[in-house]
CSV table of C-alpha atoms in Angstrom, one decimal:
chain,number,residue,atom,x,y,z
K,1178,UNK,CA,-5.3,10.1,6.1
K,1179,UNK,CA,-4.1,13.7,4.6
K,1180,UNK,CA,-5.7,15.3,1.4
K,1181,UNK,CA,-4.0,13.7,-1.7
K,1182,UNK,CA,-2.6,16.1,-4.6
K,1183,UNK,CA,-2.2,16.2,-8.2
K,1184,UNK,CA,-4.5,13.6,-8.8
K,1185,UNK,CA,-6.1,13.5,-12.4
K,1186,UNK,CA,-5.1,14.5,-15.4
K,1187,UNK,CA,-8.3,15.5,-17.0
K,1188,UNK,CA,-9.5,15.7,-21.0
K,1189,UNK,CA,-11.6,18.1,-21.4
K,1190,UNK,CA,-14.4,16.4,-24.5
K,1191,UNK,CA,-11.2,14.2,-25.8
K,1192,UNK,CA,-10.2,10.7,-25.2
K,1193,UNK,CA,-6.5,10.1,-24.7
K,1194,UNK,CA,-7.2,6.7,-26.1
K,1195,UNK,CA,-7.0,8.3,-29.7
K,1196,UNK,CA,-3.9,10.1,-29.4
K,1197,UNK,CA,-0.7,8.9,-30.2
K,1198,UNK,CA,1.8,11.1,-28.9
K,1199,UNK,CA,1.1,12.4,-25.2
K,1200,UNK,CA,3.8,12.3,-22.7
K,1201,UNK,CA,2.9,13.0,-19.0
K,1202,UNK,CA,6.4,14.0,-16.9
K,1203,UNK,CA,6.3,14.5,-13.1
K,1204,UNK,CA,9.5,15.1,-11.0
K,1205,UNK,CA,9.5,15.0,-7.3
K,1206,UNK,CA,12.2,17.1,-5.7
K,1207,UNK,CA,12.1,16.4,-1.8
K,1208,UNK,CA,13.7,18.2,0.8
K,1209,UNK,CA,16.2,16.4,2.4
K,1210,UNK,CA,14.2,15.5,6.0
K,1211,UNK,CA,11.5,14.7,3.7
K,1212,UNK,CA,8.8,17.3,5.8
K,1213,UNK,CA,8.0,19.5,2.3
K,1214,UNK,CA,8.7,18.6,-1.2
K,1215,UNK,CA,7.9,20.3,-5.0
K,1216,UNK,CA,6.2,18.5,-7.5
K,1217,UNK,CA,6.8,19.7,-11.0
K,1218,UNK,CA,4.5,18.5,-13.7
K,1219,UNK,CA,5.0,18.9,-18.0
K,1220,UNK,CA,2.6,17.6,-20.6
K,1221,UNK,CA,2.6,17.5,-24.1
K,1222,UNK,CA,0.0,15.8,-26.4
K,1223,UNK,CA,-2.0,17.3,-29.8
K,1224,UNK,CA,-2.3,20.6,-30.7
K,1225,UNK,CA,-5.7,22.8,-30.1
K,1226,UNK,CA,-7.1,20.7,-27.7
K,1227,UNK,CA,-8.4,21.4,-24.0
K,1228,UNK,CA,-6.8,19.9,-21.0
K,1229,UNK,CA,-6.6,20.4,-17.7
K,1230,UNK,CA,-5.4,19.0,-14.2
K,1231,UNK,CA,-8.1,17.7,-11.6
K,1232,UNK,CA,-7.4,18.2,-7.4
K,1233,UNK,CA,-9.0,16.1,-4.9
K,1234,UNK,CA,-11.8,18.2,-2.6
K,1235,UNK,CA,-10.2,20.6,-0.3
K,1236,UNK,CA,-7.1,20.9,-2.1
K,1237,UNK,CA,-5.5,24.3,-1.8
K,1238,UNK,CA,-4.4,26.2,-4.6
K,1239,UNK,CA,-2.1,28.2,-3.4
K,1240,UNK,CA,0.3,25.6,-3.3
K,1241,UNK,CA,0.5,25.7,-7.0
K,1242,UNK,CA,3.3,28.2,-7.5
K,1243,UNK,CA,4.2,28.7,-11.4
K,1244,UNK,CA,2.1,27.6,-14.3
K,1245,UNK,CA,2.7,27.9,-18.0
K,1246,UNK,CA,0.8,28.8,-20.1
K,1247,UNK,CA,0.1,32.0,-18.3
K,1248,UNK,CA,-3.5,31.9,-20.4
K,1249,UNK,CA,-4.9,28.9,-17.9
K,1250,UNK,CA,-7.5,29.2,-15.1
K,1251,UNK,CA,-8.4,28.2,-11.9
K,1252,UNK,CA,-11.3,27.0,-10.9
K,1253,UNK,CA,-13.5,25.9,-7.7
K,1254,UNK,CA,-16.3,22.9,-8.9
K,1255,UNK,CA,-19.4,22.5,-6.7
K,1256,UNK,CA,-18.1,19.7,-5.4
K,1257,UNK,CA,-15.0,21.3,-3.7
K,1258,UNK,CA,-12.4,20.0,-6.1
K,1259,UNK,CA,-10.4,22.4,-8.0
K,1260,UNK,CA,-9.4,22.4,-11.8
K,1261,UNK,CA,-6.4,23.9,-13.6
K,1262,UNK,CA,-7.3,24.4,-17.2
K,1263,UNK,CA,-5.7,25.2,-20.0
K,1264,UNK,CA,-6.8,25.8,-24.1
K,1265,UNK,CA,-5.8,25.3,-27.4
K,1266,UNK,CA,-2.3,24.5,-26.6
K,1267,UNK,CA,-0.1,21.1,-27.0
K,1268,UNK,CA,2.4,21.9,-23.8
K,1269,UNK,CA,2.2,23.1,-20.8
K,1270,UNK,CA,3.6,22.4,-16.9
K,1271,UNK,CA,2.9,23.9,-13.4
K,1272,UNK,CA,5.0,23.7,-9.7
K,1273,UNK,CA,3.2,22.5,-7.0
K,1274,UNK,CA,4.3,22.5,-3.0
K,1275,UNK,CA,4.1,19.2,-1.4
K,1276,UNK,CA,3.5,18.6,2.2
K,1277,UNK,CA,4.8,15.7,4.1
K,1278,UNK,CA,1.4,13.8,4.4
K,1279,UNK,CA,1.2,14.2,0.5
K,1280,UNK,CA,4.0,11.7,-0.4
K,1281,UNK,CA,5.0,9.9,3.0
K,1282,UNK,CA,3.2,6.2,3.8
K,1283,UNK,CA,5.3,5.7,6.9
K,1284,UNK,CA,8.5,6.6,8.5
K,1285,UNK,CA,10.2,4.7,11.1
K,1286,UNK,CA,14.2,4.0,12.5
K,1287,UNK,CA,15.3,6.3,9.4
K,1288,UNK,CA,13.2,4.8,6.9
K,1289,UNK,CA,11.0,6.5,5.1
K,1290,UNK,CA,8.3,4.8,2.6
K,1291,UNK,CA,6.9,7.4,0.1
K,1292,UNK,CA,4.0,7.1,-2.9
K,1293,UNK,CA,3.8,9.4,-6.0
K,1294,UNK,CA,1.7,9.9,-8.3
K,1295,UNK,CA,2.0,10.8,-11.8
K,1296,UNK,CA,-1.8,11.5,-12.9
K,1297,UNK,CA,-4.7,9.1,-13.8
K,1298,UNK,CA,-6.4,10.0,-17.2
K,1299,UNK,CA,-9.9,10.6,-16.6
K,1300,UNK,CA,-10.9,11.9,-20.1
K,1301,UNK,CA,-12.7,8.1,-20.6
K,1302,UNK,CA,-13.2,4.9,-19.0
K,1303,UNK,CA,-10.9,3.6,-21.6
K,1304,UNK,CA,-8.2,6.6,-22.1
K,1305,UNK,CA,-5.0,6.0,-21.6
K,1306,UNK,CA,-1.4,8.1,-22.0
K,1307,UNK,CA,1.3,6.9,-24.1
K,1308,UNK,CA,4.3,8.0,-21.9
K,1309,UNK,CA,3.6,8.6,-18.4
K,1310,UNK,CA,7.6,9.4,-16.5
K,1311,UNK,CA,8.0,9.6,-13.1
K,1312,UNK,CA,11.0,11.1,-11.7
K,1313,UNK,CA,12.4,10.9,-7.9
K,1314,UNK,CA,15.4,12.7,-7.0
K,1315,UNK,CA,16.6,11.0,-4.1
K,1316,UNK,CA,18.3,14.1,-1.4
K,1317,UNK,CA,21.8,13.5,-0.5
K,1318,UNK,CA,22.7,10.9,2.4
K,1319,UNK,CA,19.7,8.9,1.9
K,1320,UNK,CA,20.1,5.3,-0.1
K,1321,UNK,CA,17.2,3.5,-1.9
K,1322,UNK,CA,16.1,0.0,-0.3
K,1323,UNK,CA,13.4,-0.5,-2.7
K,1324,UNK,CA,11.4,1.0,-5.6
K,1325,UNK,CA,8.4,-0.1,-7.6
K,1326,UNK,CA,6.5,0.8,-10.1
K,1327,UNK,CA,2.3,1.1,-9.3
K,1328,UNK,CA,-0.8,1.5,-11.6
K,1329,UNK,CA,-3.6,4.4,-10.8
K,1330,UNK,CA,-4.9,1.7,-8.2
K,1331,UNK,CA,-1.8,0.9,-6.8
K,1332,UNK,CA,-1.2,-2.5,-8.8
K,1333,UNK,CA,2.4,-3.5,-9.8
K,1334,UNK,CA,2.5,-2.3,-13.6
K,1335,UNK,CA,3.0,-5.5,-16.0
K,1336,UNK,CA,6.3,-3.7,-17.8
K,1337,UNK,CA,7.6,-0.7,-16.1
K,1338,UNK,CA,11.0,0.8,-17.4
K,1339,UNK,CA,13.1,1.8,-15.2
K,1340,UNK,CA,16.7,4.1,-15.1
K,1341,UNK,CA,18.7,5.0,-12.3
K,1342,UNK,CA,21.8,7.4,-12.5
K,1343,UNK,CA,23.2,8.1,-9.2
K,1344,UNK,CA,19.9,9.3,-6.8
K,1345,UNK,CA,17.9,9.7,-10.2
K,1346,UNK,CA,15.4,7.2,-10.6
K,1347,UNK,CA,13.0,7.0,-13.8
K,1348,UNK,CA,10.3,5.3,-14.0
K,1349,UNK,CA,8.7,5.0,-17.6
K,1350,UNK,CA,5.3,3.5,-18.3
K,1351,UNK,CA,3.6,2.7,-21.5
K,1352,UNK,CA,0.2,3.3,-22.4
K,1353,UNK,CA,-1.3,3.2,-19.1
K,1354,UNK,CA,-3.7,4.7,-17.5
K,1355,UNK,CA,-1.7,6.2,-14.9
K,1356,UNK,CA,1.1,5.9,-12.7
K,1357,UNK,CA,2.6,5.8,-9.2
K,1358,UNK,CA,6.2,5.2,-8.0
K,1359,UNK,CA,6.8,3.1,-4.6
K,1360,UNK,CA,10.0,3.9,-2.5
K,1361,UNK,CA,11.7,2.9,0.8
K,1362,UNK,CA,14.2,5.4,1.2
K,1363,UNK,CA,17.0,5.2,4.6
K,1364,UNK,CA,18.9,7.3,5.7
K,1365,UNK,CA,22.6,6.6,5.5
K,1366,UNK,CA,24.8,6.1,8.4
K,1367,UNK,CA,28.6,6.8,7.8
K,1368,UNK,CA,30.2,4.6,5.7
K,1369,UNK,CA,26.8,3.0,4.9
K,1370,UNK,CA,26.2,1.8,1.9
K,1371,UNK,CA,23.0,0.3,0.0
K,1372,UNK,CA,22.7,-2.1,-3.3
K,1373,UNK,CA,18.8,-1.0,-4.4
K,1374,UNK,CA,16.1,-3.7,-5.2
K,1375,UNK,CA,13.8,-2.9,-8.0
K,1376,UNK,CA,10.7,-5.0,-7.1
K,1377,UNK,CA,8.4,-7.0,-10.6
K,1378,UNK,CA,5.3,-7.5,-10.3
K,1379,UNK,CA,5.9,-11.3,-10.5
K,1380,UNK,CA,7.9,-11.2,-7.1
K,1381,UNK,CA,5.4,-9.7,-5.1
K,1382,UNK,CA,4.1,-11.9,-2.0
K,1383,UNK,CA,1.4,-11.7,0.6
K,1384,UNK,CA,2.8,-10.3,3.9
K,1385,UNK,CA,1.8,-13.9,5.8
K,1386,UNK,CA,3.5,-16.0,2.8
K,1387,UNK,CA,4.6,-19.0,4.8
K,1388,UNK,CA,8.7,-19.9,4.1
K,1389,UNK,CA,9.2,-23.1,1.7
K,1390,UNK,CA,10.0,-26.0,3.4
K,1391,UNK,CA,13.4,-27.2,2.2
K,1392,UNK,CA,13.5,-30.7,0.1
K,1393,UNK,CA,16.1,-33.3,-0.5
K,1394,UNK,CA,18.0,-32.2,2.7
K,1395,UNK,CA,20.0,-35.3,4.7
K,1396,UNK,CA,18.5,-36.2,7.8
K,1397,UNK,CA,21.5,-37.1,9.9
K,1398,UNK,CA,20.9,-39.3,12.8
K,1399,UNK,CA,22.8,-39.0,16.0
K,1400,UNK,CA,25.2,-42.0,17.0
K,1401,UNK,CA,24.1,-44.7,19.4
K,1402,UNK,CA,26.4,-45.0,21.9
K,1403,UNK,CA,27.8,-48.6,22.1
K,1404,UNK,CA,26.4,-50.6,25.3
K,1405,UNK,CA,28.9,-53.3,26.7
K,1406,UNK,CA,27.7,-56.1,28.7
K,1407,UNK,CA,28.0,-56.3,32.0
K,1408,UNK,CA,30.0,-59.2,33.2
K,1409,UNK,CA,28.2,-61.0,36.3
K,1410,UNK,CA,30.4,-62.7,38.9
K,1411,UNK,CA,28.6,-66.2,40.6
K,1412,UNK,CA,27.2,-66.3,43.6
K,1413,UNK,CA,29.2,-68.6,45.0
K,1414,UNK,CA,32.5,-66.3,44.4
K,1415,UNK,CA,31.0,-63.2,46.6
K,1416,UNK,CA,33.2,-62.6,49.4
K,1417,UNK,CA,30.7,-61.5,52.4
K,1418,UNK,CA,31.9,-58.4,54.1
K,1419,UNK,CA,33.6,-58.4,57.8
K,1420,UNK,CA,31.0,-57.8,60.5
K,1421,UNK,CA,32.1,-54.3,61.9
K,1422,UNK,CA,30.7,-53.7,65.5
K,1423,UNK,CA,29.1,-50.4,65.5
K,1424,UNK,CA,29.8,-47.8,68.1
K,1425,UNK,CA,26.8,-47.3,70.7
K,1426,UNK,CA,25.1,-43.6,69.9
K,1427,UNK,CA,25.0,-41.2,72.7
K,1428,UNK,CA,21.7,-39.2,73.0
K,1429,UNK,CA,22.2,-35.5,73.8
K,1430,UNK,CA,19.5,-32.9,74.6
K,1431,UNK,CA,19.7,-30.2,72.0
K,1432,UNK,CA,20.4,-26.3,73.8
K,1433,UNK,CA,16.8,-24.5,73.2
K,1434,UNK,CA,18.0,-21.1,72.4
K,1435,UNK,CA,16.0,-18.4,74.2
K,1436,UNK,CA,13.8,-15.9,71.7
K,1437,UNK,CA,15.3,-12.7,71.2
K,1438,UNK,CA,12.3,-10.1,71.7
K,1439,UNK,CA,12.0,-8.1,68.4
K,1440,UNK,CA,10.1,-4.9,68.6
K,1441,UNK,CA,7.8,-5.2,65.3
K,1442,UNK,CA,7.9,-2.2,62.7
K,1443,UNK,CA,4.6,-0.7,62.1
K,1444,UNK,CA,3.2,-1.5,58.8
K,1445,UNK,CA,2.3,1.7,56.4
K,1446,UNK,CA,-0.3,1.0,53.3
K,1447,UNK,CA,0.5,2.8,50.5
K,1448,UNK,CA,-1.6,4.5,48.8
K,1449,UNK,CA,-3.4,2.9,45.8
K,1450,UNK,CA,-1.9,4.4,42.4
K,1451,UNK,CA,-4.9,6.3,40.5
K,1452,UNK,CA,-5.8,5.5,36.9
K,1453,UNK,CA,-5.8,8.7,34.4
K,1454,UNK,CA,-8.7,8.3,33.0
K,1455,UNK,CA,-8.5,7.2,28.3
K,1456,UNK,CA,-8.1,10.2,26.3
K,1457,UNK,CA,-11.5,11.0,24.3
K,1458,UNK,CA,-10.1,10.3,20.8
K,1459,UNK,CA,-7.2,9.9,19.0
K,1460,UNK,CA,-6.5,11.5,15.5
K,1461,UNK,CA,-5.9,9.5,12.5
K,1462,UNK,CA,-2.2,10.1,12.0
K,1463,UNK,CA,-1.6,9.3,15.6
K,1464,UNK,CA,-2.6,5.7,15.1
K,1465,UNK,CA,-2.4,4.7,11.1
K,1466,UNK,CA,0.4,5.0,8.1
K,1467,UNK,CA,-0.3,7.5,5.8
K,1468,UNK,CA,-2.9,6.1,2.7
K,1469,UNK,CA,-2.8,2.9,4.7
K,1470,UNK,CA,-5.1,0.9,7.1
K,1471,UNK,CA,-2.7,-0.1,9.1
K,1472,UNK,CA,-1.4,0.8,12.6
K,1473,UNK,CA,2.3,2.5,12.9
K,1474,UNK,CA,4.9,1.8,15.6
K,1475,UNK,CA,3.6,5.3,17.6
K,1476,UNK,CA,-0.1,4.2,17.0
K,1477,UNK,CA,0.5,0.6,18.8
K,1478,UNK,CA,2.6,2.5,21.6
K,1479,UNK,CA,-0.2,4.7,21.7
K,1480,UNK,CA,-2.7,1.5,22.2
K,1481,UNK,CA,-0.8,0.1,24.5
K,1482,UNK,CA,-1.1,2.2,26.9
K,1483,UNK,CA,-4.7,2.6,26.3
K,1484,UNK,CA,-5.4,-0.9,26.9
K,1485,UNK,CA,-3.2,-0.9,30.4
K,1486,UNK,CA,-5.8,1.9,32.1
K,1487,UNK,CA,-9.0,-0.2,30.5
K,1488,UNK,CA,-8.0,-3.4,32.2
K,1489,UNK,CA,-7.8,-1.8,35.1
K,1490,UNK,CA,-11.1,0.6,34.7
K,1491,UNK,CA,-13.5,-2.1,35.4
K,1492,UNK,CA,-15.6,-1.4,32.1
K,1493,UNK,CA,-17.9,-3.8,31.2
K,1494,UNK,CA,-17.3,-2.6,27.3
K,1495,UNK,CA,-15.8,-0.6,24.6
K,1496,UNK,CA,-17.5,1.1,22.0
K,1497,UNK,CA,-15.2,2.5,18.6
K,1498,UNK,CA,-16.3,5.0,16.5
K,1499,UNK,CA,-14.4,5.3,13.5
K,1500,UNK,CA,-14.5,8.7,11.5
K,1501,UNK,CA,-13.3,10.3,8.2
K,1502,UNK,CA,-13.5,14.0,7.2
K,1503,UNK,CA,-15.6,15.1,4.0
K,1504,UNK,CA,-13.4,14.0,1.2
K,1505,UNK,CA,-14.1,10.8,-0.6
K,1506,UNK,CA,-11.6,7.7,-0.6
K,1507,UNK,CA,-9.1,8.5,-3.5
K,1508,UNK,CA,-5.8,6.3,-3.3
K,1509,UNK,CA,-8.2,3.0,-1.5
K,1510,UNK,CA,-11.2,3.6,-3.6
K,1511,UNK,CA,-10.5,0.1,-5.2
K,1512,UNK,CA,-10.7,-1.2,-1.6
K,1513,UNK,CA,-12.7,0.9,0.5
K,1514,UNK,CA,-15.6,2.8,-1.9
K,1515,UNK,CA,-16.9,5.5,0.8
K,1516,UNK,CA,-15.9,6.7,3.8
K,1517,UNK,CA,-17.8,4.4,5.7
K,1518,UNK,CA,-16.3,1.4,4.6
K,1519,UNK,CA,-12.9,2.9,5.3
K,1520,UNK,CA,-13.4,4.1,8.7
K,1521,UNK,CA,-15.0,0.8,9.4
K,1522,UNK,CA,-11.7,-1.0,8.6
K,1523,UNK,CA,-9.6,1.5,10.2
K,1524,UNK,CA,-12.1,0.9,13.5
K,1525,UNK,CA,-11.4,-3.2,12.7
K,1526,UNK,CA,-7.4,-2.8,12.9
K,1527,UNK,CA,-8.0,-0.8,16.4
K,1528,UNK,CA,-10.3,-3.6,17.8
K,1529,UNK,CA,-7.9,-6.8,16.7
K,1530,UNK,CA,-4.5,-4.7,18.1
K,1531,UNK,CA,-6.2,-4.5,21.4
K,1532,UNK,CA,-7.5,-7.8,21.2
K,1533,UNK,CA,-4.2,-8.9,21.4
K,1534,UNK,CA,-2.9,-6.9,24.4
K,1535,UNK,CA,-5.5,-8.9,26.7
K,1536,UNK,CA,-8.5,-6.9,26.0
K,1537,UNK,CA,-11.6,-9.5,25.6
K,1538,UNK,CA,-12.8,-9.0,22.0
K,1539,UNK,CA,-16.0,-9.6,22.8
K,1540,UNK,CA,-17.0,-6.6,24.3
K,1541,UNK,CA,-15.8,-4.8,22.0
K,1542,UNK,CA,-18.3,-3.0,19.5
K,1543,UNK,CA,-16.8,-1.3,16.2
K,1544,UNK,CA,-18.6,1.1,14.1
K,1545,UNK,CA,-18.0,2.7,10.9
K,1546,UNK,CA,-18.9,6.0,11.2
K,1547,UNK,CA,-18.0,7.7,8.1
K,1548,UNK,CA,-17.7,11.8,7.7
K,1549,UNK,CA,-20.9,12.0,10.4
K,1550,UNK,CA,-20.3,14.3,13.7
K,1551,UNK,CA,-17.6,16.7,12.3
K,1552,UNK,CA,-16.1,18.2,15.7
K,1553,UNK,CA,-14.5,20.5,13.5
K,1554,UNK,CA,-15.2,22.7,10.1
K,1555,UNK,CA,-14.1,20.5,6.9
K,1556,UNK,CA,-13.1,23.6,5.6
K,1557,UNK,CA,-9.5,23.7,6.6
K,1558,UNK,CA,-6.2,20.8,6.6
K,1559,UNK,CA,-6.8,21.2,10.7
K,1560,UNK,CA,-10.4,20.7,10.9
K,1561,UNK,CA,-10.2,18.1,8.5
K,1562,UNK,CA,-7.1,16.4,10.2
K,1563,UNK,CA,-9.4,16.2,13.6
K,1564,UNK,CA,-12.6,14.5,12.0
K,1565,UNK,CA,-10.3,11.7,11.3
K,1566,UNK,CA,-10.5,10.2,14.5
K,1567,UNK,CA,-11.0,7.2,16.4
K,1568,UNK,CA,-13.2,7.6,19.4
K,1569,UNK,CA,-13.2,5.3,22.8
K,1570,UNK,CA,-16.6,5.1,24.5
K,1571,UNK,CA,-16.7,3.5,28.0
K,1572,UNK,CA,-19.3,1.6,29.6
């Protein structure tokens, strides 16, 4: 799991909840093999106040680029997230460079599933913004599958507005909170074409909804084959057959064929094939979708393979240990409240995947093991990137 950006909209001493008039505007300008993307973010709400943008821990500024007002600063917190402030003014907007693992929740055959977000006010538990518009310009030779408007915890919003002009979309939402935008975006073939599917709240279904069993539907039953009777002819009308004499059998001694000597070819054992031994750990965004716990296509290949050398390693059991980096669950803080709990489920999703590839779940042990035993300083994207890890211990 990457560091998230742009994450809060912050109020400095003022609830959003009194205002009447603030508009929050994010556009998302990809490039078109989705690895880098710009972010550009406007706001306008009442005049001589102070307000500022909140970024997760670890976030880098440099990637902000232009910001207006030029009288704002930029400021590290003590607890390594960063604040872009700006006062006394009713406007003001800032570019921001987007990495892949910013946006992207999966990508797989051509299709590529991204989040945005469009801030979360955090001036007070009950603040909310009056306009919050997202806006996703879709690159050229891509189509959209499907698009969905999200709250700041990624809940489908009750009444989201939406507008499409060509590979525009708009999503507009009403005194909310905050804001996300949900897309699955292919790349076109030639001569492809794709009719988009906004998705409602109300048609949302769990993943292992069973299919309705159709009603009223015929039940048509075969034919039986009509059975004629069998006529029986009387005893007493049954010719009996001629009595043929048969022909007396001549016994022959069968020719025993004389064994042809066969000089036998020496047999050569092949050697036995060696087993490479498991690699020590695998990195997060080897195994899970971005934001996600849940394997990808490359993690399961990746598992697969795994679980052909332990079957065949004579191990009496398997121990995972699940880690995080530094920074705090952001996006699946509704669902997973520290690291622990998060790198316990992510261990989970390892443990039932082998499970099914043969591997006997009972000796398997999983723990959550948080952002404990960094291997690497949780000062930079890399060393972050390799304290997410799963680790494979052997015994």
């Amino acid at each position: 799991m990457q560091t998230k950006i742009a994450i809060g909209l912050l109020t400095l001493g003022l609830s959003w909840a009194h205002l009447s008039a603030d508009v929050s505007e994010m556009i998302f300008y990809p490039q078109a093999d989705f690895s880098e993307g710009i972010f550009h973010f406007n706001y306008q709400g009442a005049k001589n106040k102070n307000y500022g943008f909140m970024f997760d821990r670890g976030f880098d500024s440099n990637r902000i680029v232009y910001v207006r007002p030029e009288e704002h600063s930029i400021e590290k917190l003590k607890d390594g997230s960063v604040k872009l402030s700006f006062a006394n003014t009713d406007r003001y907007s800032y570019v921001q460079r987007a990495y892949k693992d910013d946006f992207l929740v999966s990508e797989e055959n051509g299709v590529y599933k991204i989040l945005l977000s469009g801030g979360d006010c955090k001036g007070s538990p009950d603040c909310v913004t009056a306009e919050n518009i997202l806006t996703v310009n879709v690159p050229k030779g891509y189509g959209v599958r499907k698009y969905q408007g999200l709250d700041q915890d990624l809940k489908p919003l009750k009444n989201p507005i939406w507008q499409a002009k060509g590979n525009t979309y708009t999503l507009t939402a009403r005194d909310v909170k905050g804001a996300c935008v949900m897309m699955e975006i292919e790349k076109l073939k030639p001569g492809q074409t794709i009719t988009p599917m906004v998705v409602a709240a109300n048609e949302i279904k769990p993943l292992s909804a069973p299919e309705p069993t159709p009603t009223n539907v015929p039940v048509l039953t075969p034919p039986v084959a009509e059975v004629k009777p069998v006529a029986v002819v009387p005893v007493s009308k049954i010719t009996a057959p001629a009595i043929i004499t048969p022909t007396p059998i001549v016994k022959t001694e069968p020719k025993v064929e004389k064994p042809i000597a066969v000089a036998a070819k020496p047999i050569i054992e092949k050697p036995l094939a060696t087993t490479p031994a498991p690699v020590a750990y695998f990195r997060n965004f080897q195994l899970f979708d971005n934001r996600i716990v849940a394997l990808n296509e490359a993690g399961k290949t990746r598992l697969n393979e795994w679980a052909k050398v332990f079957k065949v390693s004579g191990n009496k059991s398997i121990i995972i240990n699940s880690y995080t980096d530094d920074i705090p669950p952001q996006r699946l803080k509704h669902l997973y409240a520290t690291n622990e709990i998060i790198s316990e489920a992510r261990g989970k999703v390892v443990a039932e995947y082998l499970a099914t590839q043969g591997i006997d779940p009972s000796i398997i042990t999983v723990n959550g093991m948080g952002d404990a035993d960094p291997i690497a300083p949780n000062t930079t994207e890399e060393g972050r990137s390799k304290n997410r890890r799963i680790e494979f211990i052997l015994n």
